[in-house]
Tab-separated table of C-alpha atoms and ligand atoms in Angstrom:
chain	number	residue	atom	x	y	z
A	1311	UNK	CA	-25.864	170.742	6.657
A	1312	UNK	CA	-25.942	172.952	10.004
A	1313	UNK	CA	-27.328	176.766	10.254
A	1314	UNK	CA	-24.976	178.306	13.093
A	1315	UNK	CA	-27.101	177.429	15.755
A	1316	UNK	CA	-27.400	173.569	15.193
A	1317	UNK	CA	-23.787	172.904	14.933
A	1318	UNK	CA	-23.192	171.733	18.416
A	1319	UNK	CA	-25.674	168.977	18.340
A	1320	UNK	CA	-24.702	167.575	14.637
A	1321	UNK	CA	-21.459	167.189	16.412
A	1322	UNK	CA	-23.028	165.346	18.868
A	1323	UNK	CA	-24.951	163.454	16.946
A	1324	UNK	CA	-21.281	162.169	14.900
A	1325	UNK	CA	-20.098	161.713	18.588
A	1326	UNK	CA	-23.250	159.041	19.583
A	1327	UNK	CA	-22.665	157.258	16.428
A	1328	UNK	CA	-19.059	156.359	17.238
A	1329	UNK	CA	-17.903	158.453	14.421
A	1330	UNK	CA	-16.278	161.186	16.431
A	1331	UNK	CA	-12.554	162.057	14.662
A	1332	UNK	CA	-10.234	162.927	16.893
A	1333	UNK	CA	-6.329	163.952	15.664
A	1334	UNK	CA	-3.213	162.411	16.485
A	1335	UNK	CA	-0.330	165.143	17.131
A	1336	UNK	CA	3.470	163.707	15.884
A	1337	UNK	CA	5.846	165.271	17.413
A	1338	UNK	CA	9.027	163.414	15.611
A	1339	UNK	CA	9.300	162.159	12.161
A	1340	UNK	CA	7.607	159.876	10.213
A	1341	UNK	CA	8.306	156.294	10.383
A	1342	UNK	CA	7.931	152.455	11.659
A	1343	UNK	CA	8.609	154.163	15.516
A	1344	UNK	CA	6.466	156.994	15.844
A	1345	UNK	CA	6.183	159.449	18.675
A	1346	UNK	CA	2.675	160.331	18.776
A	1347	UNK	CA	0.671	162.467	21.932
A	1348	UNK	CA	3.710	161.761	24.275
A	1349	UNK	CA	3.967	158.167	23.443
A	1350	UNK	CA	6.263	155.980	21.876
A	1351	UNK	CA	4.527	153.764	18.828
A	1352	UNK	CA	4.964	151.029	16.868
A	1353	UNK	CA	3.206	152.162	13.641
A	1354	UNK	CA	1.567	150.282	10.738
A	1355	UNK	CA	-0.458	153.495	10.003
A	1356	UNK	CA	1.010	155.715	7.164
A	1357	UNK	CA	1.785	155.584	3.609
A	1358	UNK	CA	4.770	155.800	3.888
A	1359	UNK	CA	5.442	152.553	2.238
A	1360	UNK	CA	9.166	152.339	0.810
A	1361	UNK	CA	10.413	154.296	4.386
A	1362	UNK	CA	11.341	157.185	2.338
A	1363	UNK	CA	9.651	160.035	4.098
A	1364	UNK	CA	12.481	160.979	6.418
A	1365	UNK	CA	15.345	159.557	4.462
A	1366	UNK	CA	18.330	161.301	4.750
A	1367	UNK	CA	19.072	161.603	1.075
A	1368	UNK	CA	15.912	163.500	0.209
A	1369	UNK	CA	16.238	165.308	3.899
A	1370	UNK	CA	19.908	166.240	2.472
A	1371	UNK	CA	18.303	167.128	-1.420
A	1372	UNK	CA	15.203	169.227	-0.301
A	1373	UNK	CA	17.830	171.333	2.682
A	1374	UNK	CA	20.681	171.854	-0.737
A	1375	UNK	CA	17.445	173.119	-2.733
A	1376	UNK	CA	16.255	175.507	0.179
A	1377	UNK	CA	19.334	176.657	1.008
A	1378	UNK	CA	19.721	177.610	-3.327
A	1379	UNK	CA	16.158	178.269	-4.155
A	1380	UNK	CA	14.307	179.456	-0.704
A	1381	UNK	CA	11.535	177.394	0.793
A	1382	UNK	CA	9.007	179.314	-1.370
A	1383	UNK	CA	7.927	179.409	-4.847
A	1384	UNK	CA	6.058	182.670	-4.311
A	1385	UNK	CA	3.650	182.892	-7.836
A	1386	UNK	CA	1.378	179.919	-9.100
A	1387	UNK	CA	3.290	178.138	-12.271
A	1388	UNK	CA	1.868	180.203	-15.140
A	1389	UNK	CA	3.062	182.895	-13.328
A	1390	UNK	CA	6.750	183.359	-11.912
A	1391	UNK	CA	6.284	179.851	-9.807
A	1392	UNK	CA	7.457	177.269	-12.368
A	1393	UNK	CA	10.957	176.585	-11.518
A	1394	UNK	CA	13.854	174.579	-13.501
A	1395	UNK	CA	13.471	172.145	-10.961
A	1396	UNK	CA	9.844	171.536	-12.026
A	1397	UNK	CA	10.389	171.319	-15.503
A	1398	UNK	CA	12.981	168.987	-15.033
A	1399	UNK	CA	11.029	166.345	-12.428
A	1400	UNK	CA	8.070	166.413	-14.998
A	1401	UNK	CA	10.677	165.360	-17.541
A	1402	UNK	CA	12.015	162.665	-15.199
A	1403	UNK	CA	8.482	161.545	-14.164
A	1404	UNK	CA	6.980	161.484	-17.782
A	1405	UNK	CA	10.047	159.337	-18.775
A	1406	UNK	CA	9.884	157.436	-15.056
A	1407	UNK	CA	6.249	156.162	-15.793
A	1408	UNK	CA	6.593	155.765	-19.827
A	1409	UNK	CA	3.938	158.500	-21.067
A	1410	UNK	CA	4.831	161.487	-23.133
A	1411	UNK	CA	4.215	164.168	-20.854
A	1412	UNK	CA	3.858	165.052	-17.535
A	1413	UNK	CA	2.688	167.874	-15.288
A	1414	UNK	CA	2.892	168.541	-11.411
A	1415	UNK	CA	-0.132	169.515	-8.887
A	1416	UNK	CA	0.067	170.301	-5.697
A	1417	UNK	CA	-1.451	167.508	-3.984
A	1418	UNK	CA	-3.718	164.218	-5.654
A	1419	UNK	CA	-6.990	165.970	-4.548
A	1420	UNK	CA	-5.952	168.648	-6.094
A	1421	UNK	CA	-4.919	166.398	-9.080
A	1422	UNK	CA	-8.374	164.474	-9.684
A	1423	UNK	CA	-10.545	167.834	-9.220
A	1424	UNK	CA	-8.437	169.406	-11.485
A	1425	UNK	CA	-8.535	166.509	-14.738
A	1426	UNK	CA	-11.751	165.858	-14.397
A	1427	UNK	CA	-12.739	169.309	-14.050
A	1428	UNK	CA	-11.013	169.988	-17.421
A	1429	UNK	CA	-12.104	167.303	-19.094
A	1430	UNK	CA	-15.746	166.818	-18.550
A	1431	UNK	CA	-19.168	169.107	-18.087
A	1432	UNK	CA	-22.455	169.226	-17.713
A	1433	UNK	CA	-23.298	166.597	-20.985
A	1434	UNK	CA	-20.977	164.410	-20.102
A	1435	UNK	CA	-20.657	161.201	-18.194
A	1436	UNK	CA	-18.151	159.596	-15.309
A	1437	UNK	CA	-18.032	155.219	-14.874
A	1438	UNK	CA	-16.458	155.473	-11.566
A	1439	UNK	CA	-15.983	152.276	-9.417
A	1440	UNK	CA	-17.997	152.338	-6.543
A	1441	UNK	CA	-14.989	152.009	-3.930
A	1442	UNK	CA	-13.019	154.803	-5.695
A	1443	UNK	CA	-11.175	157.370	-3.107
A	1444	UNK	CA	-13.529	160.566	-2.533
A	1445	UNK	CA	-10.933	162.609	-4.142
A	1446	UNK	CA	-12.761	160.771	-6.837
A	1447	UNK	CA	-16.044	161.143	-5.926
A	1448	UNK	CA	-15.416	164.679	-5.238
A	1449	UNK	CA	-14.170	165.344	-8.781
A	1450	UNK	CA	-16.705	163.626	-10.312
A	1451	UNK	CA	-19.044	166.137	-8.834
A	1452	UNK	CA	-17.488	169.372	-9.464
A	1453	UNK	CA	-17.179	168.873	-13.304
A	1454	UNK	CA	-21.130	168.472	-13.224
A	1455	UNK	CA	-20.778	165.321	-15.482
A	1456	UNK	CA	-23.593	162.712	-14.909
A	1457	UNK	CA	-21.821	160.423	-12.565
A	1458	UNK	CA	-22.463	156.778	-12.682
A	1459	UNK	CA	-20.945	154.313	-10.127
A	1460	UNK	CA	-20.276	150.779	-11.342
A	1461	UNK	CA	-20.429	147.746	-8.735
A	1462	UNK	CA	-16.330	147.330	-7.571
A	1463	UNK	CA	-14.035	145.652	-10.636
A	1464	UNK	CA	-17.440	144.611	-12.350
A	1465	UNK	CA	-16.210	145.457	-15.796
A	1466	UNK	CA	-19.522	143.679	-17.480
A	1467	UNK	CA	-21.560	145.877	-15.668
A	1468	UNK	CA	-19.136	148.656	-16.908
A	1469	UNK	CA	-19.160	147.693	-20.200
A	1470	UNK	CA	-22.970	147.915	-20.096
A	1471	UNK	CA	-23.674	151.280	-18.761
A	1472	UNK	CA	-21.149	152.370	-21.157
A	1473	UNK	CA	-22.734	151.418	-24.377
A	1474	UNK	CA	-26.273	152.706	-22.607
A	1475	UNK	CA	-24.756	156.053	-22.077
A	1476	UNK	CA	-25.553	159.108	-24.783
A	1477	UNK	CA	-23.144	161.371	-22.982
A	1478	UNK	CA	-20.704	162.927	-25.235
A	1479	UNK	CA	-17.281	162.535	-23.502
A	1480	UNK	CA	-17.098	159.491	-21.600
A	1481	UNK	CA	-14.415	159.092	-18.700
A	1482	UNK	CA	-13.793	155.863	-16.789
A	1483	UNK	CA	-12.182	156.558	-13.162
A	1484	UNK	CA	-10.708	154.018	-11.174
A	1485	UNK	CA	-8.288	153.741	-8.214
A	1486	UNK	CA	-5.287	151.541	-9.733
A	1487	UNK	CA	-4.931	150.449	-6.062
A	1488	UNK	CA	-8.046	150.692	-4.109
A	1489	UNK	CA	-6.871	152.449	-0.908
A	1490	UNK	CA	-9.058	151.169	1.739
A	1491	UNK	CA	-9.153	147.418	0.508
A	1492	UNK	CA	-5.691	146.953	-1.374
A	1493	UNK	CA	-6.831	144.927	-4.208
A	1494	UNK	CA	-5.874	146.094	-7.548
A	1495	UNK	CA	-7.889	147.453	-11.254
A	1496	UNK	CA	-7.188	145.315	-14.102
A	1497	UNK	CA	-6.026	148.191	-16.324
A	1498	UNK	CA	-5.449	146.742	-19.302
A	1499	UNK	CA	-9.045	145.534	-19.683
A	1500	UNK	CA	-10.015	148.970	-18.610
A	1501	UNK	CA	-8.173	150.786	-21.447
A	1502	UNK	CA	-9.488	147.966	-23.758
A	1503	UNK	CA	-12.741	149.031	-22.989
A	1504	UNK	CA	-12.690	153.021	-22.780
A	1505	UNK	CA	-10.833	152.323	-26.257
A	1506	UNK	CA	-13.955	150.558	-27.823
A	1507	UNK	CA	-16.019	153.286	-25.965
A	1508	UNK	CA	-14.193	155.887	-27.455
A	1509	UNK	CA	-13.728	157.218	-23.483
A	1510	UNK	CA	-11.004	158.262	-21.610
A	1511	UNK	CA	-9.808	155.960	-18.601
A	1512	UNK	CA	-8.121	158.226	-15.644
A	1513	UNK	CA	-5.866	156.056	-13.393
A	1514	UNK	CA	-5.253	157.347	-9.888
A	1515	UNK	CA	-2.469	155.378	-8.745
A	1516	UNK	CA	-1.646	157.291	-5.395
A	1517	UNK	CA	-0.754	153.371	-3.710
A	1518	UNK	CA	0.917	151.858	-6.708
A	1519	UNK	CA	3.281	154.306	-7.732
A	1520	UNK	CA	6.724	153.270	-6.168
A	1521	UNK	CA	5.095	150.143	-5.086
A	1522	UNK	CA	4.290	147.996	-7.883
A	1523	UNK	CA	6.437	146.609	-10.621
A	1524	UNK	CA	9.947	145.504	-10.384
A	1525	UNK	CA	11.354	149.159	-11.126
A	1526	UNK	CA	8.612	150.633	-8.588
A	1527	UNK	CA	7.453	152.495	-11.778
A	1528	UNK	CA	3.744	151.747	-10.546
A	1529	UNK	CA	0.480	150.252	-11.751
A	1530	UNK	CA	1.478	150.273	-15.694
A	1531	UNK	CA	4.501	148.591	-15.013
A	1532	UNK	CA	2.876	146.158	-13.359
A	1533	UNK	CA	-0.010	145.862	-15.702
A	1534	UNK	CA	2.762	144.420	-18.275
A	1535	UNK	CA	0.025	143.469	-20.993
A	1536	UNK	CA	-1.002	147.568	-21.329
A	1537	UNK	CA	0.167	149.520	-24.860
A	1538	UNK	CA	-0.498	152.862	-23.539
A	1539	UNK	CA	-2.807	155.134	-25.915
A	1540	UNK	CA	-3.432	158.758	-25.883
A	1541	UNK	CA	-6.894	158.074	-23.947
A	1542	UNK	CA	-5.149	157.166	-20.968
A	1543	UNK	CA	-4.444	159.302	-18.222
A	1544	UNK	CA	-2.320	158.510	-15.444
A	1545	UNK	CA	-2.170	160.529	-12.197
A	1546	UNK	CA	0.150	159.237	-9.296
A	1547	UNK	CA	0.739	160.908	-5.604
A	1548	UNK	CA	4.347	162.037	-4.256
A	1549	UNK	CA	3.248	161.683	-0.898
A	1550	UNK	CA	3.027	158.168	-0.288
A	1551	UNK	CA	5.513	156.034	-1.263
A	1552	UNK	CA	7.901	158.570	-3.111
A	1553	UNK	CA	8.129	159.889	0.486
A	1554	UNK	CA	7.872	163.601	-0.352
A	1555	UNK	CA	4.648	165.764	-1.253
A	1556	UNK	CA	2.562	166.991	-4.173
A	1557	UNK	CA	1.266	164.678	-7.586
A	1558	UNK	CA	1.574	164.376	-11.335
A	1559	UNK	CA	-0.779	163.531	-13.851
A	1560	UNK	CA	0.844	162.017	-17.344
A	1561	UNK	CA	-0.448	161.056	-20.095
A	1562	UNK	CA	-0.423	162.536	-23.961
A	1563	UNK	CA	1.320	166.077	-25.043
A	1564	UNK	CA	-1.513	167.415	-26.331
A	1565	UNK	CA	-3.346	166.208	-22.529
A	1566	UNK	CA	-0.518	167.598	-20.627
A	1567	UNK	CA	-0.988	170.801	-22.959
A	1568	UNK	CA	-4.989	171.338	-22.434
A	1569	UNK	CA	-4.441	170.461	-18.768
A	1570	UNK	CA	-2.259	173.573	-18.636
A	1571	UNK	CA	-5.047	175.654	-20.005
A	1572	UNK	CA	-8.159	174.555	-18.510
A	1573	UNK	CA	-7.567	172.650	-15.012
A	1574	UNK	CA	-8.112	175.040	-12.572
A	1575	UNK	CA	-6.262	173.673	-9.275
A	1576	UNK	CA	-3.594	173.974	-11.507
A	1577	UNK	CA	-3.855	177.031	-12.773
A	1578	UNK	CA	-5.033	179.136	-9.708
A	1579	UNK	CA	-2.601	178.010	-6.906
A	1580	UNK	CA	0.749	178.162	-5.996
A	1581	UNK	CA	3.313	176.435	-7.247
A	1582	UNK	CA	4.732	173.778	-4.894
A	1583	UNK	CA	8.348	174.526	-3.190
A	1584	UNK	CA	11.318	174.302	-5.565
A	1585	UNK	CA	12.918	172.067	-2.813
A	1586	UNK	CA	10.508	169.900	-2.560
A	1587	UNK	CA	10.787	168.815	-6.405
A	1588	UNK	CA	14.306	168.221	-5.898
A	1589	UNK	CA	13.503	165.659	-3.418
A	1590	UNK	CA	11.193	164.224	-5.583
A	1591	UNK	CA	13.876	163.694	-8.590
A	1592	UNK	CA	16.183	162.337	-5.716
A	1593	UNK	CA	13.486	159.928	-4.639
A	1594	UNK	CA	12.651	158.673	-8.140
A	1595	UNK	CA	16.499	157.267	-8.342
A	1596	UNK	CA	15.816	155.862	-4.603
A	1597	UNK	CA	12.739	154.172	-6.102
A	1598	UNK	CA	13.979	152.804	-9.338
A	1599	UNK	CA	17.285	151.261	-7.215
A	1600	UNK	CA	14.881	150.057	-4.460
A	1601	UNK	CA	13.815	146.659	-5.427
A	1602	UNK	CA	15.411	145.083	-1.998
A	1603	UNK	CA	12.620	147.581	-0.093
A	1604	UNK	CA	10.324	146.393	-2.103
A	1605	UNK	CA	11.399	142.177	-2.173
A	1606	UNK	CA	11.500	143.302	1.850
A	1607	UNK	CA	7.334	144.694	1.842
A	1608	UNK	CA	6.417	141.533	0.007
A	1609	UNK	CA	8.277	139.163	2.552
A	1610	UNK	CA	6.991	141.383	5.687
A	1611	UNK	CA	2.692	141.154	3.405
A	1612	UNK	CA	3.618	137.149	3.343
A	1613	UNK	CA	4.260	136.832	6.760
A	1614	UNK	CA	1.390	138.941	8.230
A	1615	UNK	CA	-0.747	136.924	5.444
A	1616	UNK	CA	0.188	133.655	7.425
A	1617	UNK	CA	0.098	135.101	10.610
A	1618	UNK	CA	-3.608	136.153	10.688
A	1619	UNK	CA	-4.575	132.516	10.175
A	1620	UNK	CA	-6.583	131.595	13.678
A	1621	UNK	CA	-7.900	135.254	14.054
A	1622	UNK	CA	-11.765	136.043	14.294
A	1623	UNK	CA	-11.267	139.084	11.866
A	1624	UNK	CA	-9.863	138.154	8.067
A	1625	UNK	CA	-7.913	140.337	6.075
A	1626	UNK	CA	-9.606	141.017	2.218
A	1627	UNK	CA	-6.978	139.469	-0.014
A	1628	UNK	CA	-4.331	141.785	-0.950
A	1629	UNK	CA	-0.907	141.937	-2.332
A	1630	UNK	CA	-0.112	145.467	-1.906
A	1631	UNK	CA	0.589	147.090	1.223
A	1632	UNK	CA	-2.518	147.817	2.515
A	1633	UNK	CA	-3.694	145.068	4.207
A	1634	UNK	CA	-7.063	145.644	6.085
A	1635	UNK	CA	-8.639	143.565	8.409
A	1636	UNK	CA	-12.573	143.658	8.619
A	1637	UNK	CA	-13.594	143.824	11.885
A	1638	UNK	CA	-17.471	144.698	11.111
A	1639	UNK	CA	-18.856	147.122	13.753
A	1640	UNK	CA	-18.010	150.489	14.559
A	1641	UNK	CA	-17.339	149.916	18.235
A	1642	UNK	CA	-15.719	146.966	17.835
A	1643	UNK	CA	-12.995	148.161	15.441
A	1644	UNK	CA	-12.837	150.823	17.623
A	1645	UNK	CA	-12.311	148.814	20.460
A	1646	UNK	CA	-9.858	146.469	18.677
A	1647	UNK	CA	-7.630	149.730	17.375
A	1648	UNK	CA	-7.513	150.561	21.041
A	1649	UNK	CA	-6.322	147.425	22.671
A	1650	UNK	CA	-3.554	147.510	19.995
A	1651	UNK	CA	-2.849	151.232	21.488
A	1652	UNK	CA	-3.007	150.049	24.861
A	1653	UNK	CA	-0.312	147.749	23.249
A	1654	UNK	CA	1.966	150.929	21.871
A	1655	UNK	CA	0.741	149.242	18.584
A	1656	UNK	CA	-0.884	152.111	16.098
A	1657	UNK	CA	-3.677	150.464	13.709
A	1658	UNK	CA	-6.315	152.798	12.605
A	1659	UNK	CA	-9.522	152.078	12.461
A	1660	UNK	CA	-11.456	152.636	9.422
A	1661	UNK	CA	-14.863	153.578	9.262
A	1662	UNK	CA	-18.099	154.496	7.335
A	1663	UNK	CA	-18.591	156.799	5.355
A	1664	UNK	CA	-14.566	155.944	4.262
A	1665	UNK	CA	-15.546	152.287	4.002
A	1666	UNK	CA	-19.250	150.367	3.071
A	1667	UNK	CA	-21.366	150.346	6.139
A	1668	UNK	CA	-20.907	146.851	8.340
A	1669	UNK	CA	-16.973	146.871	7.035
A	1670	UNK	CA	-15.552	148.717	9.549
A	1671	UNK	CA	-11.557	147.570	9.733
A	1672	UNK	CA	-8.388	148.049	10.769
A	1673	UNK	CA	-6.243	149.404	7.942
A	1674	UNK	CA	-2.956	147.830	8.412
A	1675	UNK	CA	-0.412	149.619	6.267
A	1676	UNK	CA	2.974	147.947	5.904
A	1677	UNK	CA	6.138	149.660	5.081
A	1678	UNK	CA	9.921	148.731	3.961
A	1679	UNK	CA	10.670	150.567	7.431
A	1680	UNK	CA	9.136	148.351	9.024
A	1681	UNK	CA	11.025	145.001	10.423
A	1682	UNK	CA	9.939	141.245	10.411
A	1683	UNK	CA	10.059	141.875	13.982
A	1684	UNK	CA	7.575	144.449	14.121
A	1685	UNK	CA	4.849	142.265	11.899
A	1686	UNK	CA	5.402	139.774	14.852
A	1687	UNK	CA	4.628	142.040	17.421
A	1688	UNK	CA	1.515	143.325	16.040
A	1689	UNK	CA	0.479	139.276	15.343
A	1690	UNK	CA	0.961	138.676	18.810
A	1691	UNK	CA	-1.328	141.045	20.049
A	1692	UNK	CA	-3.880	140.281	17.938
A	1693	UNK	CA	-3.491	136.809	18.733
A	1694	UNK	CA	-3.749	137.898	22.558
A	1695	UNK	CA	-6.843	140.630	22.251
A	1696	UNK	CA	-8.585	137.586	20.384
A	1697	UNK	CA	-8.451	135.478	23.037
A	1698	UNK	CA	-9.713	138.052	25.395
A	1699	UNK	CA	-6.601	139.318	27.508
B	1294	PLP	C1	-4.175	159.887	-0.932
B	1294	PLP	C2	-4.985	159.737	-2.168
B	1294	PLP	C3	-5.297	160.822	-2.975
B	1294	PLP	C4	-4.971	162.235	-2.568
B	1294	PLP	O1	-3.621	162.497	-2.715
B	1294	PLP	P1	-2.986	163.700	-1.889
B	1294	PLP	O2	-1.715	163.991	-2.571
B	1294	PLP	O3	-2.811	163.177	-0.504
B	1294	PLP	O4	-3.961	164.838	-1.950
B	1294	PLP	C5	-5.951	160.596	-4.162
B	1294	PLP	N1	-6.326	159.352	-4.532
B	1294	PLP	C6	-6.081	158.279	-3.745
B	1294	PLP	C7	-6.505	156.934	-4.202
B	1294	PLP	C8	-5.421	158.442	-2.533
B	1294	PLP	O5	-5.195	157.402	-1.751
């Protein structure tokens, strides 16, 4: 890490590898149609994936709220902050995502440093899989557990370093739906294993939640074979799909209950805006009623699926949302993101450290907003910067 004086040539150095991050500045709302820097985009690059983040119901439910409850909740929640419109949305998302209990956090990170955190120390052990988001990673570190990283869905392997292991508490970690590749953990083996482990298995399901199963419920839905047991945590975002902000981990009372206690992003922050859960509760109706958004992402995945066909660059198989196609090198994702720019066409490009070195891609991220239309247009000029126009 830099002393003062060095830091203007480690920047450099991130700027001759091609890894130079530079921010985009939105100046309307979030959508298919962006207005980004000036410029009108066409824009397969949010998570946004149900079109929910400026919907006028939950624009409508979040101005009510403010205009009742302020735009502030002013104390963290074991102070002052916890408002009945908490308390009710952790009933609703308990219920939403069949657990017992539920609690809110102010953002995923926040979520996944603050479960692990309570739940693990210095003589215990994380399985995390090795393409797990850093949020993850990050989590893993903080609780000071030994942290071991099994090779991606390689549940022998897992199985393996699991019976090796003398740690005390054991946790298995795993993205439900891996962010930068879209593929998705086979949960119900999971639990089946941190059962005969004795271990806890923590689901972060930031993607899947609102996405998967028919009811949007997320990742256990759609893992129909799962009985859920008090060693499974789940943890979902409200920022993606549901459109909104913040996260919620559920799982067991007596979980939910210790988590109040002893998870520390919980405990020393502020609560999250009263009018932001009321969105949320509106949004969980808009998700459970939204099966034609979601019949309408899997017809748009299908037909960029199809399209590819012909391209140099192949998309990793994936039935969610995110589909990415690898590119390989740095530059030439790079260079690929910004022909599609020159195009008013917004891919990002996605590189290392996010993704494994050599796997740089474009991560295209579809969304009910988005029309059959606007998968052709981005097909087309992928089909044209491929042939070298
Ligand atoms: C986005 C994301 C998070 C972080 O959630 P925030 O609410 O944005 O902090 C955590 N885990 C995964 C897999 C994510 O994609």
């Amino acid at each position: 890490m830099p002393a003062p004086a060095e830091l203007g040539a480690r920047l450099a150095e991130i700027e001759a590898q091609g890894l130079k991050r530079r921010r985009r500045v939105l100046e309307g709302g979030q959508g298919a149609h962006v207005r980004v820097d000036g410029r009108e985009l066409l824009s397969f690059a949010s998570n946004d994936y149900l079109g929910l983040a400026n919907n006028a119901e939950l624009v409508a439910e979040a101005q009510l709220a403010a205009g009742r409850f302020g735009v502030g909740a002013g104390a963290s929640h074991l102070l002052t902050g916890h408002h009945a419109l908490h308390e009710r949305l952790e009933v609703e998302l308990a219920a939403f995502v069949g657990l017992p209990a539920a609690l809110l956090f102010a953002s995923g990170y926040m979520a996944n440093l603050g479960v692990l955190g309570a739940l693990l120390g210095r003589h215990d052990a994380v399985f995390a899989d090795r393409l797990n988001h850093a949020s993850l990673v990050d989590a893993a570190l903080l609780s000071r557990a030994r942290h071991h990283r099994y090779p991606h869905l390689d549940l022998t392997a897992l199985d393996r370093m699991l019976g090796e292991s003398p740690a005390r508490v054991k946790l298995i970690a795993t993205d439900a739906v891996f962010s930068m590749d879209g593929d998705i953990a086979p949960l119900a083996e999971l639990l089946d294993l941190a059962q005969r482990h004795d271990a806890w298995l923590y689901v972060d399901d930031a993607h899947g939640f609102g996405v998967l199963g028919r009811e949007g419920r997320g990742s256990l839905e759609h893992a129909s074979s799962l009985t859920p047991h008090p060693s499974l945590i789940y943890m979902a975002t409200l920022g993606k799909a549901a459109g909104v902000f913040g996260a919620f981990v559920a799982g067991s009372e007596a979980l939910i209950d210790w988590l109040i206690h002893k998870a520390r992003p919980y405990v020393y922050t502020t609560a999250s805006p009263p009018m932001l859960a009321a969105a949320v509760s509106r949004s969980l109706r808009l998700i459970r009623a939204g099966e034609r958004r979601r019949e309408r992402l899997a017809a748009l995945i299908a037909r960029l699926k199809s399209g590819v066909a012909g391209l140099p660059w192949r998309l990793l198989p994936s039935d969610t949302p995110i589909q990415p196609l690898v590119v390989g090198g740095n530059a030439e994702a790079v260079r690929l993101s910004e022909a599609l720019l020159a195009r008013d066409i917004l891919v990002p490009a996605i590189r290392p450290p996010t993704v494994p070195a050599g796997t740089a891609r474009l991560r295209i991220s579809l969304s009910a907003a988005h029309t059959e239309a606007d998968v052709d247009r981005l097909l087309t000029a992928l089909h044209e910067i491929a042939c070298g126009d």
